[in-house]
C-alpha cells in the first residue's frame, strides 16, 4: 500500500510541507520565546549578563530586614 494512500488528505505532509521543516520551525519558535523571556527577566533585574543569584553567590550574607530577626 503506497504511503500517499495512508496519509489523509488535508494534513501538513500531504500539502508538501516536510516534517523536518515543521520540527525545525517549532524549535525556532521555542528558542525565540525562551530568549524573549530571558531578556524580560534580565531587564527586570537590571543584570543582562547574569542573574543576581549567580552574581552574588558566595558573598557575605545580606542583613535581615527590620522586624524579621528571630
Short mmCIF file of C-alpha atoms in Angstrom, two decimals:
data_model
loop_
_atom_site.label_atom_id
_atom_site.label_comp_id
_atom_site.label_asym_id
_atom_site.label_seq_id
_atom_site.Cartn_x
_atom_site.Cartn_y
_atom_site.Cartn_z
CA UNK A 1 0.00 0.00 0.00
CA UNK A 2 1.59 3.32 -1.03
CA UNK A 3 2.31 5.82 1.70
CA UNK A 4 0.28 8.52 -0.06
CA UNK A 5 -2.88 6.47 0.41
CA UNK A 6 -2.17 6.02 4.12
CA UNK A 7 -1.72 9.76 4.73
CA UNK A 8 -5.06 11.50 4.90
CA UNK A 9 -5.75 14.40 2.58
CA UNK A 10 -5.55 17.82 4.23
CA UNK A 11 -2.65 17.06 6.56
CA UNK A 12 0.57 19.05 6.53
CA UNK A 13 2.51 16.18 4.96
CA UNK A 14 0.09 15.82 2.05
CA UNK A 15 0.40 19.55 1.31
CA UNK A 16 4.13 19.12 0.74
CA UNK A 17 5.46 20.59 3.99
CA UNK A 18 8.26 18.28 5.14
CA UNK A 19 8.23 17.11 8.72
CA UNK A 20 11.80 18.35 9.19
CA UNK A 21 10.78 21.93 8.40
CA UNK A 22 7.92 21.71 10.88
CA UNK A 23 10.25 20.34 13.57
CA UNK A 24 12.92 22.98 12.98
CA UNK A 25 10.31 25.72 12.91
CA UNK A 26 8.91 24.53 16.22
CA UNK A 27 12.38 24.51 17.78
CA UNK A 28 12.98 28.01 16.43
CA UNK A 29 9.76 29.32 17.95
CA UNK A 30 10.56 27.72 21.31
CA UNK A 31 14.09 29.17 21.24
CA UNK A 32 12.73 32.63 20.37
CA UNK A 33 10.19 32.55 23.20
CA UNK A 34 12.83 31.38 25.70
CA UNK A 35 15.21 34.15 24.61
CA UNK A 36 12.45 36.75 24.91
CA UNK A 37 11.54 35.52 28.40
CA UNK A 38 15.21 35.58 29.47
CA UNK A 39 15.57 39.15 28.16
CA UNK A 40 12.47 40.23 30.03
CA UNK A 41 13.80 38.78 33.30
CA UNK A 42 17.27 40.26 32.75
CA UNK A 43 15.77 43.68 32.05
CA UNK A 44 13.64 43.47 35.18
CA UNK A 45 16.66 42.54 37.31
CA UNK A 46 18.94 45.09 35.68
CA UNK A 47 21.67 42.49 35.08
CA UNK A 48 21.57 41.36 31.45
CA UNK A 49 24.70 39.23 31.64
CA UNK A 50 23.82 37.14 34.72
CA UNK A 51 21.09 36.88 37.30
CA UNK A 52 21.59 38.42 40.73
CA UNK A 53 21.56 34.99 42.37
CA UNK A 54 24.63 33.85 40.44
CA UNK A 55 26.45 37.19 40.59
CA UNK A 56 26.11 37.49 44.38
CA UNK A 57 26.64 33.81 45.14
CA UNK A 58 29.32 33.16 47.75
CA UNK A 59 29.41 36.68 49.14
CA UNK A 60 28.64 37.88 52.62
CA UNK A 61 25.07 37.26 53.79
CA UNK A 62 22.58 40.09 53.50
CA UNK A 63 21.37 41.96 56.55
CA UNK A 64 17.96 40.98 57.88
CA UNK A 65 15.10 43.27 57.02
CA UNK A 66 13.80 45.23 60.03
CA UNK A 67 11.27 43.21 62.02
CA UNK A 68 12.39 39.80 60.75
CA UNK A 69 15.02 38.96 63.38
CA UNK A 70 14.47 35.65 65.13
#
